[in-house]
Amino acid sequence: LGRPHRVEGVVVRGHQRGRALGFPTANLETLPHTAIPADGVYGGWLVADTDRYPGFRWPAAISIGTNPTFEGAGERTVEAYALDRDDLDLYGEHMGVDFTARIRDTLKFDSIDALIEEMHRDVDRAREITA
Ligand code: FMN
C-alpha cells in the first residue's frame, strides 16, 4: 500500500478486563464497512488527533478478534494498548490505529496467566516494530 492501513473509531468501554491484565486497551467502535484486518495481534501506532491530544501518537500492541480466551467471547473488537501508557483516558475520543506489522494469530489460552505471558512478548515485538 505504501503506507500503513488505518482504522478509525471512537473509544468505547469494553469489558474492563484489560486493566486487570496489566494492559488497558482503547477499544475502537468502527463504522460499518470499515476494512478491519484479519484477526490477530499487530504492532503499530495508536493515533490521536483530538483537542486533548493534538497530533499525538503512541507505539501500540493491537488486537483484533473475539477474545476467545474468555467465556462468552462474542463481538469482534479492535483494541490497542499504548505501550507504557497505562494512564491514558481516551473514552469518547476519536482515534486511529495504524497497522505496521503482524505479530501472530489470535489464540484461545488455557489460562489468563498464559495470555498475560504472551502479551508481554507481544509488547516486546511491538516495541521493536515501532522503534
Ligand atoms: N485475547 C485472546 O483471547 N487471545 C489472544 O491471543 C489475545 N491477544 C492479545 C494481544 C494483545 C497485545 C492485546 C492488547 C490483547 C489481546 N487479547 C487476546 C485481548 C484481551 O483478551 C483483551 O484485551 C482483554 O480481554 C480486555 O478486553 P476488554 O477491553 O474488553 O476489557
PDB file of C-alpha atoms and ligand atoms in Angstrom:
ATOM      1  CA  LEU A   1       0.000   0.000   0.000  1.00  0.00           C
ATOM      2  CA  GLY A   2       2.939   2.321   0.529  1.00  0.00           C
ATOM      3  CA  ARG A   3       1.572   3.385   3.909  1.00  0.00           C
ATOM      4  CA  PRO A   4       0.149   1.568   6.916  1.00  0.00           C
ATOM      5  CA  HIS A   5      -3.543   0.704   6.893  1.00  0.00           C
ATOM      6  CA  ARG A   6      -5.517   2.867   9.347  1.00  0.00           C
ATOM      7  CA  VAL A   7      -8.734   2.006  11.171  1.00  0.00           C
ATOM      8  CA  GLU A   8     -10.584   4.855  12.906  1.00  0.00           C
ATOM      9  CA  GLY A   9     -13.229   4.959  15.564  1.00  0.00           C
ATOM     10  CA  VAL A  10     -14.426   6.375  18.851  1.00  0.00           C
ATOM     11  CA  VAL A  11     -13.022   4.794  22.019  1.00  0.00           C
ATOM     12  CA  VAL A  12     -15.757   2.926  23.901  1.00  0.00           C
ATOM     13  CA  ARG A  13     -15.861   0.865  27.081  1.00  0.00           C
ATOM     14  CA  GLY A  14     -15.014  -2.814  26.661  1.00  0.00           C
ATOM     15  CA  HIS A  15     -15.382  -5.478  29.335  1.00  0.00           C
ATOM     16  CA  GLN A  16     -12.939  -3.544  31.549  1.00  0.00           C
ATOM     17  CA  ARG A  17     -10.676  -6.573  31.980  1.00  0.00           C
ATOM     18  CA  GLY A  18      -7.696  -5.011  30.281  1.00  0.00           C
ATOM     19  CA  ARG A  19      -6.505  -3.019  33.267  1.00  0.00           C
ATOM     20  CA  ALA A  20      -6.579  -6.127  35.478  1.00  0.00           C
ATOM     21  CA  LEU A  21      -4.494  -7.966  32.882  1.00  0.00           C
ATOM     22  CA  GLY A  22      -1.935  -5.163  33.053  1.00  0.00           C
ATOM     23  CA  PHE A  23      -2.691  -3.983  29.518  1.00  0.00           C
ATOM     24  CA  PRO A  24      -5.538  -1.462  29.412  1.00  0.00           C
ATOM     25  CA  THR A  25      -6.697  -1.111  25.820  1.00  0.00           C
ATOM     26  CA  ALA A  26      -8.558   1.511  23.855  1.00  0.00           C
ATOM     27  CA  ASN A  27     -11.491  -0.279  22.178  1.00  0.00           C
ATOM     28  CA  LEU A  28     -12.422   1.398  18.910  1.00  0.00           C
ATOM     29  CA  GLU A  29     -16.026   1.438  17.764  1.00  0.00           C
ATOM     30  CA  THR A  30     -15.745   1.396  13.996  1.00  0.00           C
ATOM     31  CA  LEU A  31     -18.275   2.453  11.368  1.00  0.00           C
ATOM     32  CA  PRO A  32     -19.979  -0.188   9.213  1.00  0.00           C
ATOM     33  CA  HIS A  33     -17.951  -1.155   6.121  1.00  0.00           C
ATOM     34  CA  THR A  34     -14.643  -0.387   7.820  1.00  0.00           C
ATOM     35  CA  ALA A  35     -11.884  -2.598   6.377  1.00  0.00           C
ATOM     36  CA  ILE A  36     -10.704  -4.420   9.506  1.00  0.00           C
ATOM     37  CA  PRO A  37      -7.559  -6.576   9.142  1.00  0.00           C
ATOM     38  CA  ALA A  38      -7.734 -10.322   9.836  1.00  0.00           C
ATOM     39  CA  ASP A  39      -7.982 -11.454  13.459  1.00  0.00           C
ATOM     40  CA  GLY A  40      -4.591 -11.397  15.115  1.00  0.00           C
ATOM     41  CA  VAL A  41      -2.075  -9.319  17.021  1.00  0.00           C
ATOM     42  CA  TYR A  42      -0.212  -6.464  15.340  1.00  0.00           C
ATOM     43  CA  GLY A  43       2.422  -3.885  16.113  1.00  0.00           C
ATOM     44  CA  GLY A  44       1.653  -0.322  15.099  1.00  0.00           C
ATOM     45  CA  TRP A  45       0.500   3.045  16.361  1.00  0.00           C
ATOM     46  CA  LEU A  46      -2.406   4.484  18.287  1.00  0.00           C
ATOM     47  CA  VAL A  47      -3.013   7.864  16.686  1.00  0.00           C
ATOM     48  CA  ALA A  48      -4.881  10.752  18.286  1.00  0.00           C
ATOM     49  CA  ASP A  49      -5.903  13.950  16.661  1.00  0.00           C
ATOM     50  CA  THR A  50      -8.242  15.485  19.155  1.00  0.00           C
ATOM     51  CA  ASP A  51      -8.264  18.733  21.115  1.00  0.00           C
ATOM     52  CA  ARG A  52      -6.936  16.848  24.093  1.00  0.00           C
ATOM     53  CA  TYR A  53      -4.110  15.066  22.254  1.00  0.00           C
ATOM     54  CA  PRO A  54      -3.414  17.106  19.113  1.00  0.00           C
ATOM     55  CA  GLY A  55      -1.080  15.254  16.746  1.00  0.00           C
ATOM     56  CA  PHE A  56      -0.141  12.627  19.349  1.00  0.00           C
ATOM     57  CA  ARG A  57       0.701   9.027  18.519  1.00  0.00           C
ATOM     58  CA  TRP A  58       1.915   6.180  20.702  1.00  0.00           C
ATOM     59  CA  PRO A  59       3.568   2.841  19.808  1.00  0.00           C
ATOM     60  CA  ALA A  60       0.948   0.163  20.347  1.00  0.00           C
ATOM     61  CA  ALA A  61       0.217  -3.549  20.503  1.00  0.00           C
ATOM     62  CA  ILE A  62      -3.075  -4.088  18.682  1.00  0.00           C
ATOM     63  CA  SER A  63      -5.512  -6.991  18.998  1.00  0.00           C
ATOM     64  CA  ILE A  64      -8.317  -7.840  16.600  1.00  0.00           C
ATOM     65  CA  GLY A  65     -10.606 -10.717  17.474  1.00  0.00           C
ATOM     66  CA  THR A  66     -13.336 -12.077  19.690  1.00  0.00           C
ATOM     67  CA  ASN A  67     -11.089 -12.615  22.761  1.00  0.00           C
ATOM     68  CA  PRO A  68     -11.661 -16.401  22.699  1.00  0.00           C
ATOM     69  CA  THR A  69      -9.772 -16.926  25.975  1.00  0.00           C
ATOM     70  CA  PHE A  70     -12.786 -15.523  27.829  1.00  0.00           C
ATOM     71  CA  GLU A  71     -16.175 -17.147  28.317  1.00  0.00           C
ATOM     72  CA  GLY A  72     -18.908 -15.802  26.164  1.00  0.00           C
ATOM     73  CA  ALA A  73     -16.410 -14.353  23.749  1.00  0.00           C
ATOM     74  CA  GLY A  74     -18.567 -12.733  21.135  1.00  0.00           C
ATOM     75  CA  GLU A  75     -18.063  -9.447  19.423  1.00  0.00           C
ATOM     76  CA  ARG A  76     -15.037  -8.775  17.279  1.00  0.00           C
ATOM     77  CA  THR A  77     -13.110  -5.897  18.821  1.00  0.00           C
ATOM     78  CA  VAL A  78     -10.322  -3.637  17.636  1.00  0.00           C
ATOM     79  CA  GLU A  79      -8.206  -2.817  20.701  1.00  0.00           C
ATOM     80  CA  ALA A  80      -4.901  -1.026  21.120  1.00  0.00           C
ATOM     81  CA  TYR A  81      -2.598  -0.992  24.138  1.00  0.00           C
ATOM     82  CA  ALA A  82      -0.381   2.097  24.046  1.00  0.00           C
ATOM     83  CA  LEU A  83       2.996   0.840  25.255  1.00  0.00           C
ATOM     84  CA  ASP A  84       3.845   2.013  28.784  1.00  0.00           C
ATOM     85  CA  ARG A  85       0.849   4.386  28.813  1.00  0.00           C
ATOM     86  CA  ASP A  86      -1.423   2.867  31.429  1.00  0.00           C
ATOM     87  CA  ASP A  87      -2.552   6.367  32.413  1.00  0.00           C
ATOM     88  CA  LEU A  88      -4.394   7.479  29.274  1.00  0.00           C
ATOM     89  CA  ASP A  89      -8.105   8.260  29.471  1.00  0.00           C
ATOM     90  CA  LEU A  90      -9.318   8.056  25.911  1.00  0.00           C
ATOM     91  CA  TYR A  91     -13.033   7.297  26.298  1.00  0.00           C
ATOM     92  CA  GLY A  92     -15.077   9.242  23.782  1.00  0.00           C
ATOM     93  CA  GLU A  93     -12.041  10.373  21.814  1.00  0.00           C
ATOM     94  CA  HIS A  94     -11.879   9.762  18.064  1.00  0.00           C
ATOM     95  CA  MET A  95      -8.716   7.765  17.402  1.00  0.00           C
ATOM     96  CA  GLY A  96      -6.909   5.881  14.670  1.00  0.00           C
ATOM     97  CA  VAL A  97      -4.889   2.674  14.690  1.00  0.00           C
ATOM     98  CA  ASP A  98      -2.107   2.231  12.124  1.00  0.00           C
ATOM     99  CA  PHE A  99      -1.076  -1.371  11.403  1.00  0.00           C
ATOM    100  CA  THR A 100       2.663  -1.686  10.801  1.00  0.00           C
ATOM    101  CA  ALA A 101       3.302  -5.448  11.039  1.00  0.00           C
ATOM    102  CA  ARG A 102       1.520  -8.636  12.009  1.00  0.00           C
ATOM    103  CA  ILE A 103       2.804 -10.453  15.106  1.00  0.00           C
ATOM    104  CA  ARG A 104       0.674 -13.621  15.420  1.00  0.00           C
ATOM    105  CA  ASP A 105      -2.736 -15.287  15.215  1.00  0.00           C
ATOM    106  CA  THR A 106      -5.282 -14.796  17.995  1.00  0.00           C
ATOM    107  CA  LEU A 107      -5.197 -17.785  20.374  1.00  0.00           C
ATOM    108  CA  LYS A 108      -7.534 -19.322  22.945  1.00  0.00           C
ATOM    109  CA  PHE A 109      -5.287 -19.693  26.000  1.00  0.00           C
ATOM    110  CA  ASP A 110      -5.853 -22.302  28.722  1.00  0.00           C
ATOM    111  CA  SER A 111      -5.284 -19.737  31.428  1.00  0.00           C
ATOM    112  CA  ILE A 112      -5.262 -15.998  31.861  1.00  0.00           C
ATOM    113  CA  ASP A 113      -1.657 -16.181  33.083  1.00  0.00           C
ATOM    114  CA  ALA A 114      -0.659 -17.779  29.772  1.00  0.00           C
ATOM    115  CA  LEU A 115      -2.408 -14.948  27.897  1.00  0.00           C
ATOM    116  CA  ILE A 116      -0.623 -12.326  30.009  1.00  0.00           C
ATOM    117  CA  GLU A 117       2.744 -14.008  29.402  1.00  0.00           C
ATOM    118  CA  GLU A 118       2.154 -13.949  25.647  1.00  0.00           C
ATOM    119  CA  MET A 119       1.011 -10.306  25.805  1.00  0.00           C
ATOM    120  CA  HIS A 120       4.371  -9.379  27.355  1.00  0.00           C
ATOM    121  CA  ARG A 121       6.070 -10.946  24.341  1.00  0.00           C
ATOM    122  CA  ASP A 122       3.676  -9.103  22.006  1.00  0.00           C
ATOM    123  CA  VAL A 123       4.622  -5.826  23.667  1.00  0.00           C
ATOM    124  CA  ASP A 124       8.330  -6.578  23.172  1.00  0.00           C
ATOM    125  CA  ARG A 125       7.678  -7.309  19.492  1.00  0.00           C
ATOM    126  CA  ALA A 126       5.540  -4.173  19.074  1.00  0.00           C
ATOM    127  CA  ARG A 127       8.359  -2.141  20.609  1.00  0.00           C
ATOM    128  CA  GLU A 128      10.822  -3.498  18.031  1.00  0.00           C
ATOM    129  CA  ILE A 129       8.366  -2.949  15.181  1.00  0.00           C
ATOM    130  CA  THR A 130       7.829   0.712  16.084  1.00  0.00           C
ATOM    131  CA  ALA A 131      11.434   1.508  17.121  1.00  0.00           C
TER     132      ALA A 131
HETATM  133  N1  FMN B   1      -7.327 -12.262  23.724  1.00  0.00           N
HETATM  134  C1  FMN B   1      -7.376 -13.597  23.438  1.00  0.00           C
HETATM  135  O1  FMN B   1      -8.342 -14.260  23.795  1.00  0.00           O
HETATM  136  N2  FMN B   1      -6.359 -14.220  22.758  1.00  0.00           N
HETATM  137  C2  FMN B   1      -5.249 -13.554  22.348  1.00  0.00           C
HETATM  138  O2  FMN B   1      -4.385 -14.158  21.691  1.00  0.00           O
HETATM  139  C3  FMN B   1      -5.134 -12.163  22.674  1.00  0.00           C
HETATM  140  N3  FMN B   1      -4.023 -11.466  22.368  1.00  0.00           N
HETATM  141  C4  FMN B   1      -3.930 -10.145  22.715  1.00  0.00           C
HETATM  142  C5  FMN B   1      -2.758  -9.445  22.449  1.00  0.00           C
HETATM  143  C6  FMN B   1      -2.639  -8.093  22.781  1.00  0.00           C
HETATM  144  C7  FMN B   1      -1.357  -7.372  22.502  1.00  0.00           C
HETATM  145  C8  FMN B   1      -3.740  -7.424  23.380  1.00  0.00           C
HETATM  146  C9  FMN B   1      -3.652  -5.973  23.723  1.00  0.00           C
HETATM  147  C10 FMN B   1      -4.900  -8.124  23.652  1.00  0.00           C
HETATM  148  C11 FMN B   1      -5.012  -9.480  23.340  1.00  0.00           C
HETATM  149  N4  FMN B   1      -6.167 -10.208  23.628  1.00  0.00           N
HETATM  150  C12 FMN B   1      -6.233 -11.543  23.346  1.00  0.00           C
HETATM  151  C13 FMN B   1      -7.385  -9.495  24.072  1.00  0.00           C
HETATM  152  C14 FMN B   1      -7.586  -9.485  25.545  1.00  0.00           C
HETATM  153  O3  FMN B   1      -8.315 -10.647  25.861  1.00  0.00           O
HETATM  154  C15 FMN B   1      -8.406  -8.225  25.866  1.00  0.00           C
HETATM  155  O4  FMN B   1      -7.606  -7.107  25.654  1.00  0.00           O
HETATM  156  C16 FMN B   1      -8.889  -8.240  27.286  1.00  0.00           C
HETATM  157  O5  FMN B   1      -9.835  -9.256  27.448  1.00  0.00           O
HETATM  158  C17 FMN B   1      -9.530  -6.905  27.676  1.00  0.00           C
HETATM  159  O6  FMN B   1     -10.720  -6.734  26.978  1.00  0.00           O
HETATM  160  P1  FMN B   1     -11.676  -5.510  27.360  1.00  0.00           P
HETATM  161  O7  FMN B   1     -11.033  -4.240  26.860  1.00  0.00           O
HETATM  162  O8  FMN B   1     -12.977  -5.806  26.620  1.00  0.00           O
HETATM  163  O9  FMN B   1     -11.834  -5.499  28.829  1.00  0.00           O
END
